[in-house]
Coordinates of C-alpha atoms and ligand atoms in Angstrom, one line a residue:
X27 CA 0.0 0.0 0.0
X28 CA 1.1 3.5 -0.8
X29 CA -0.1 6.6 0.9
X30 CA 0.6 10.1 -0.6
X31 CA 0.9 12.7 2.1
X32 CA 1.7 16.4 2.5
X33 CA 5.0 17.9 3.9
X34 CA 6.6 21.2 4.3
X35 CA 10.4 21.8 4.3
X36 CA 10.9 18.7 6.5
X37 CA 9.8 15.5 4.5
X38 CA 9.6 13.5 7.7
X39 CA 7.0 15.7 9.3
X40 CA 3.7 15.2 7.5
X41 CA 1.1 17.6 8.9
X42 CA -2.1 17.2 7.0
X43 CA -5.1 16.5 9.4
X44 CA -6.7 14.4 6.7
X45 CA -3.6 12.3 6.1
X46 CA -3.3 11.7 9.8
X47 CA -6.8 10.3 10.0
X48 CA -5.9 7.9 7.2
X49 CA -2.6 6.9 8.8
X50 CA -4.4 6.0 12.0
X51 CA -7.2 4.2 10.2
X52 CA -4.7 2.2 8.2
X53 CA -2.9 1.3 11.5
X54 CA -6.3 0.4 13.0
X55 CA -6.8 -2.1 10.2
X56 CA -3.2 -3.4 10.7
X57 CA -1.6 -1.9 7.6
X58 CA 1.7 -0.1 7.4
X59 CA 1.7 1.8 4.1
X60 CA 4.7 3.2 2.3
X61 CA 4.5 7.0 2.7
X62 CA 5.1 9.2 -0.3
X63 CA 5.7 12.8 0.9
X64 CA 4.6 15.6 -1.5
X65 CA 4.9 19.3 -1.3
X66 CA 1.9 21.5 -2.2
X67 CA 3.3 22.3 -5.6
X68 CA 4.0 18.7 -6.5
X69 CA 0.5 17.5 -5.8
X70 CA -1.2 18.3 -9.1
X71 CA 1.4 16.5 -11.2
X72 CA 2.2 13.6 -9.0
X73 CA -1.5 12.8 -8.3
X74 CA -2.7 13.4 -11.9
X75 CA -3.0 9.5 -12.2
X76 CA -5.6 9.7 -9.4
X77 CA -7.2 12.8 -10.7
X78 CA -6.8 14.3 -7.3
X79 CA -5.7 17.8 -6.2
X80 CA -5.5 16.8 -2.6
X81 CA -3.9 14.3 -0.2
X82 CA -4.4 11.7 1.1
X83 CA -4.5 9.4 -1.9
X84 CA -4.2 5.6 -1.2
X85 CA -3.0 3.1 -3.7
X86 CA -3.9 -0.5 -2.7
X87 CA -2.8 -2.8 -5.5
X88 CA -4.9 -1.8 -8.5
X89 CA -7.2 0.4 -6.4
X90 CA -6.7 4.1 -6.2
X91 CA -8.8 5.9 -3.5
X92 CA -8.9 9.6 -2.9
X93 CA -10.3 11.7 0.0
X94 CA -9.8 10.6 3.7
X95 CA -13.5 9.8 4.2
X96 CA -13.7 7.6 1.0
X97 CA -10.5 5.9 2.1
X98 CA -12.0 5.1 5.5
X99 CA -15.1 3.7 3.8
X100 CA -13.0 1.7 1.3
X101 CA -10.9 0.1 4.1
X102 CA -14.1 -0.8 6.0
X103 CA -15.6 -2.5 2.9
X104 CA -12.5 -4.1 1.5
X105 CA -11.2 -5.4 4.9
X106 CA -14.4 -6.3 7.0
X107 CA -12.5 -9.1 8.8
X108 CA -10.1 -6.6 10.3
X109 CA -11.1 -4.3 13.3
X110 CA -14.0 -2.1 12.4
X111 CA -13.6 1.7 12.0
X112 CA -17.3 2.5 12.4
X113 CA -18.8 -0.4 14.3
X114 CA -21.7 -0.8 11.8
X115 CA -23.9 1.3 9.5
X116 CA -25.2 3.6 12.2
X117 CA -21.7 4.3 13.4
X118 CA -20.7 5.1 9.8
X119 CA -23.4 7.8 9.4
X120 CA -22.5 9.2 12.8
X121 CA -18.8 9.3 11.9
X122 CA -19.7 11.1 8.7
X123 CA -21.6 13.7 10.8
X124 CA -18.6 14.0 13.2
X125 CA -16.4 14.6 10.1
X126 CA -18.6 17.4 8.9
X127 CA -19.3 19.0 12.2
X128 CA -15.6 19.0 13.3
X129 CA -14.7 20.6 10.0
X130 CA -17.1 23.4 10.7
X131 CA -16.4 23.9 14.4
X132 CA -12.7 23.0 14.7
X133 CA -10.9 22.9 11.3
X134 CA -12.1 26.3 10.2
X135 CA -11.3 28.4 13.2
X136 CA -8.0 26.5 13.7
X137 CA -7.1 27.0 10.0
X138 CA -7.7 30.7 10.3
X139 CA -5.6 30.9 13.5
X140 CA -2.6 28.9 12.3
X141 CA -2.5 29.7 8.6
X142 CA 0.5 32.1 9.1
X143 CA 2.4 29.4 11.0
X144 CA 1.7 26.8 8.2
X145 CA 3.0 29.3 5.6
X146 CA 6.4 29.6 7.5
X147 CA 7.0 25.9 7.3
X148 CA 6.8 25.7 3.5
X149 CA 9.5 25.9 0.8
X150 CA 9.6 29.2 -1.1
X151 CA 7.7 27.8 -4.1
X152 CA 5.0 26.3 -1.9
X153 CA 4.8 29.6 0.0
X154 CA 3.8 31.5 -3.1
X155 CA 1.2 28.9 -4.0
X156 CA -0.1 28.7 -0.5
X157 CA -0.4 32.4 -0.1
X158 CA -2.3 32.9 -3.3
X159 CA -4.7 30.0 -2.9
X160 CA -5.4 30.6 0.9
X161 CA -5.7 34.4 0.5
X162 CA -8.3 33.8 -2.2
X163 CA -10.1 31.3 0.0
X164 CA -10.1 33.5 3.1
X165 CA -10.7 36.8 1.3
X166 CA -7.9 38.3 3.4
X167 CA -4.1 38.7 3.3
X168 CA -2.2 36.2 5.6
X169 CA -1.0 39.2 7.6
X170 CA -4.5 40.4 8.3
X171 CA -5.4 36.9 9.5
X172 CA -2.7 37.3 12.2
X173 CA -4.7 40.1 13.7
X174 CA -7.6 37.7 14.4
X175 CA -5.4 34.9 15.6
X176 CA -6.3 35.0 19.3
X177 CA -10.0 35.3 18.5
X178 CA -9.9 32.2 16.3
X179 CA -7.8 30.3 18.8
X180 CA -10.4 31.1 21.5
X181 CA -13.2 30.0 19.2
X182 CA -11.4 26.7 18.5
X183 CA -10.9 26.1 22.2
X184 CA -14.5 27.0 23.1
X185 CA -15.7 24.6 20.4
X186 CA -13.9 21.7 22.0
X187 CA -16.5 21.7 24.8
X188 CA -18.8 18.9 23.5
X189 CA -15.7 16.7 22.9
X190 CA -14.5 17.3 26.4
X191 CA -18.0 16.4 27.8
X192 CA -18.2 13.2 25.8
X193 CA -14.8 12.1 27.2
X194 CA -16.0 12.6 30.7
X195 CA -18.4 9.7 30.1
X196 CA -16.4 7.6 27.7
X197 CA -12.7 6.7 27.2
X198 CA -12.9 7.2 23.4
X199 CA -15.4 8.5 20.8
X200 CA -15.6 4.8 19.9
X201 CA -16.6 3.9 23.5
X202 CA -14.1 1.6 25.2
X203 CA -11.7 1.6 22.2
X204 CA -10.8 4.1 19.5
X205 CA -12.8 4.2 16.3
X206 CA -12.7 6.4 13.2
X207 CA -14.2 9.4 15.1
X208 CA -11.2 9.4 17.4
X209 CA -8.9 9.5 14.3
X210 CA -10.9 12.4 12.8
X211 CA -10.3 14.5 15.9
X212 CA -6.8 13.3 16.5
X213 CA -5.9 14.3 12.9
X214 CA -6.9 17.8 13.8
X215 CA -4.7 17.8 16.9
X216 CA -1.8 16.4 14.9
X217 CA -2.1 19.2 12.4
X218 CA -2.1 21.7 15.3
X219 CA 0.9 20.0 16.9
X220 CA 3.0 19.9 13.7
X221 CA 2.3 23.4 12.6
X222 CA 1.6 25.6 15.6
X223 CA 3.3 26.8 18.7
X224 CA 0.0 27.5 20.4
X225 CA -1.3 25.5 23.3
X226 CA -4.8 24.2 22.9
X227 CA -5.5 22.0 25.9
X228 CA -5.5 22.3 29.7
X229 CA -3.3 19.7 31.2
X230 CA -6.1 18.5 33.5
X231 CA -8.6 18.1 30.7
X232 CA -10.0 14.8 29.5
X233 CA -9.0 15.8 26.0
X234 CA -5.4 16.2 27.1
X235 CA -5.4 12.7 28.6
X236 CA -7.2 11.2 25.5
X237 CA -4.6 12.8 23.3
X238 CA -1.7 11.2 25.2
X239 CA -3.4 7.8 25.0
X240 CA -3.9 8.4 21.2
X241 CA -0.2 9.3 20.9
X242 CA 0.9 6.0 22.3
X243 CA -1.3 3.8 20.1
X244 CA 0.2 1.7 17.3
X245 CA 3.7 1.8 18.8
X246 CA 3.6 5.6 19.2
X247 CA 2.7 6.3 15.6
X248 CA 1.2 9.7 16.1
X249 CA 3.5 10.6 19.1
X250 CA 6.5 10.6 16.6
X251 CA 5.3 13.8 15.1
X252 CA 7.3 16.7 16.6
X253 CA 5.6 19.6 18.4
X254 CA 6.4 22.7 16.4
X255 CA 9.0 24.7 18.3
Ligands
LIG307 N1 -11.9 16.3 1.9 C1 -10.5 16.0 1.7 C2 -9.6 17.2 2.0 C3 -8.2 16.9 1.7 C4 -7.4 18.2 1.8 O1 -7.9 19.3 1.8 N2 -6.0 18.1 1.8 C5 -5.1 19.2 1.7 C6 -4.0 19.0 2.7 S1 -4.5 19.2 4.3 C7 -4.5 19.3 0.3 O2 -4.1 18.3 -0.2 N3 -4.4 20.5 -0.2 C8 -3.8 20.7 -1.5 C9 -3.9 22.1 -2.0 O3 -4.5 22.9 -1.3 O4 -3.4 22.3 -3.0 C10 -10.1 14.8 2.5 O5 -10.8 14.5 3.5 O6 -9.2 14.0 2.1

C-alpha cells in the first residue's frame, strides 16, 4: 500500500489533518503503508494519475482511492474481517456527521488561527502557491489573519467543549476503544501540533489525557510527530 501525504520543508513531518486520520485508520486495520511525501506544488502533477488535487491518496494494488473519508469507507468495505472503524452502519453515518461538524467547528477556526504558521513551514515555491490560494479562499491577506489569531484560537478552544464532555463519560469516541471518530479529531490535533506553537488543551482536561493515549497507540505512531517549536 502506498499513501501520498503532505509535507513542508521537512519531509519526515507530514502535517495534514486528513492524512493523519488515514494513517491512524490504516494502522487500526493493521496496515503499514509506504508513505510518499509531497509538497503542495507537487500534488497536481504527482497525483494526476488519481485525478486528485488533494492528499491523502491511497494506492492498494490496483485500487486508487482519494479523500480521507472515502479511504475510511474503502478500508471498512475491503477489509471487513479486520477491526472495524465504524462499528456498523449507524456508526458510519455518525462518523460522517462527526467529520462534517468537526470541519465546521474545529478545522475552520484553527485554520484561520494557524495559517501564518503553516506558511512559515513551507519551501519558497510552496509559500507562493499557499499564499495565493489561501488568501483567495479567506478573502484576506495572511498578515490580516494574524490580527484575528487569538480570537480564532479562542473559538477553537471553546468549540472543544462537546468533545470534552463526551470524554467525561467515555474513554474514546468509539466507546471503550478508539474508532474512526477518534482519528478524525486526533488528525486535527496532529495538524495543530505539527504546525503551531500555540497550546490548545488544559493539562487537567480529559482531551489532554485522551490525546496522550492516542499518541501512544500503534507503537507511538502519532507521538512521533514533533511539536512545532
Ligand atoms: N476532503 C478532503 C480534504 C483533503 C485536503 O484538503 N487536503 C489538503 C492538505 S491538508 C490538500 O491536499 N491540499 C492541496 C492544496 O491545497 O493544493 C479529504 O478529507 O481528504
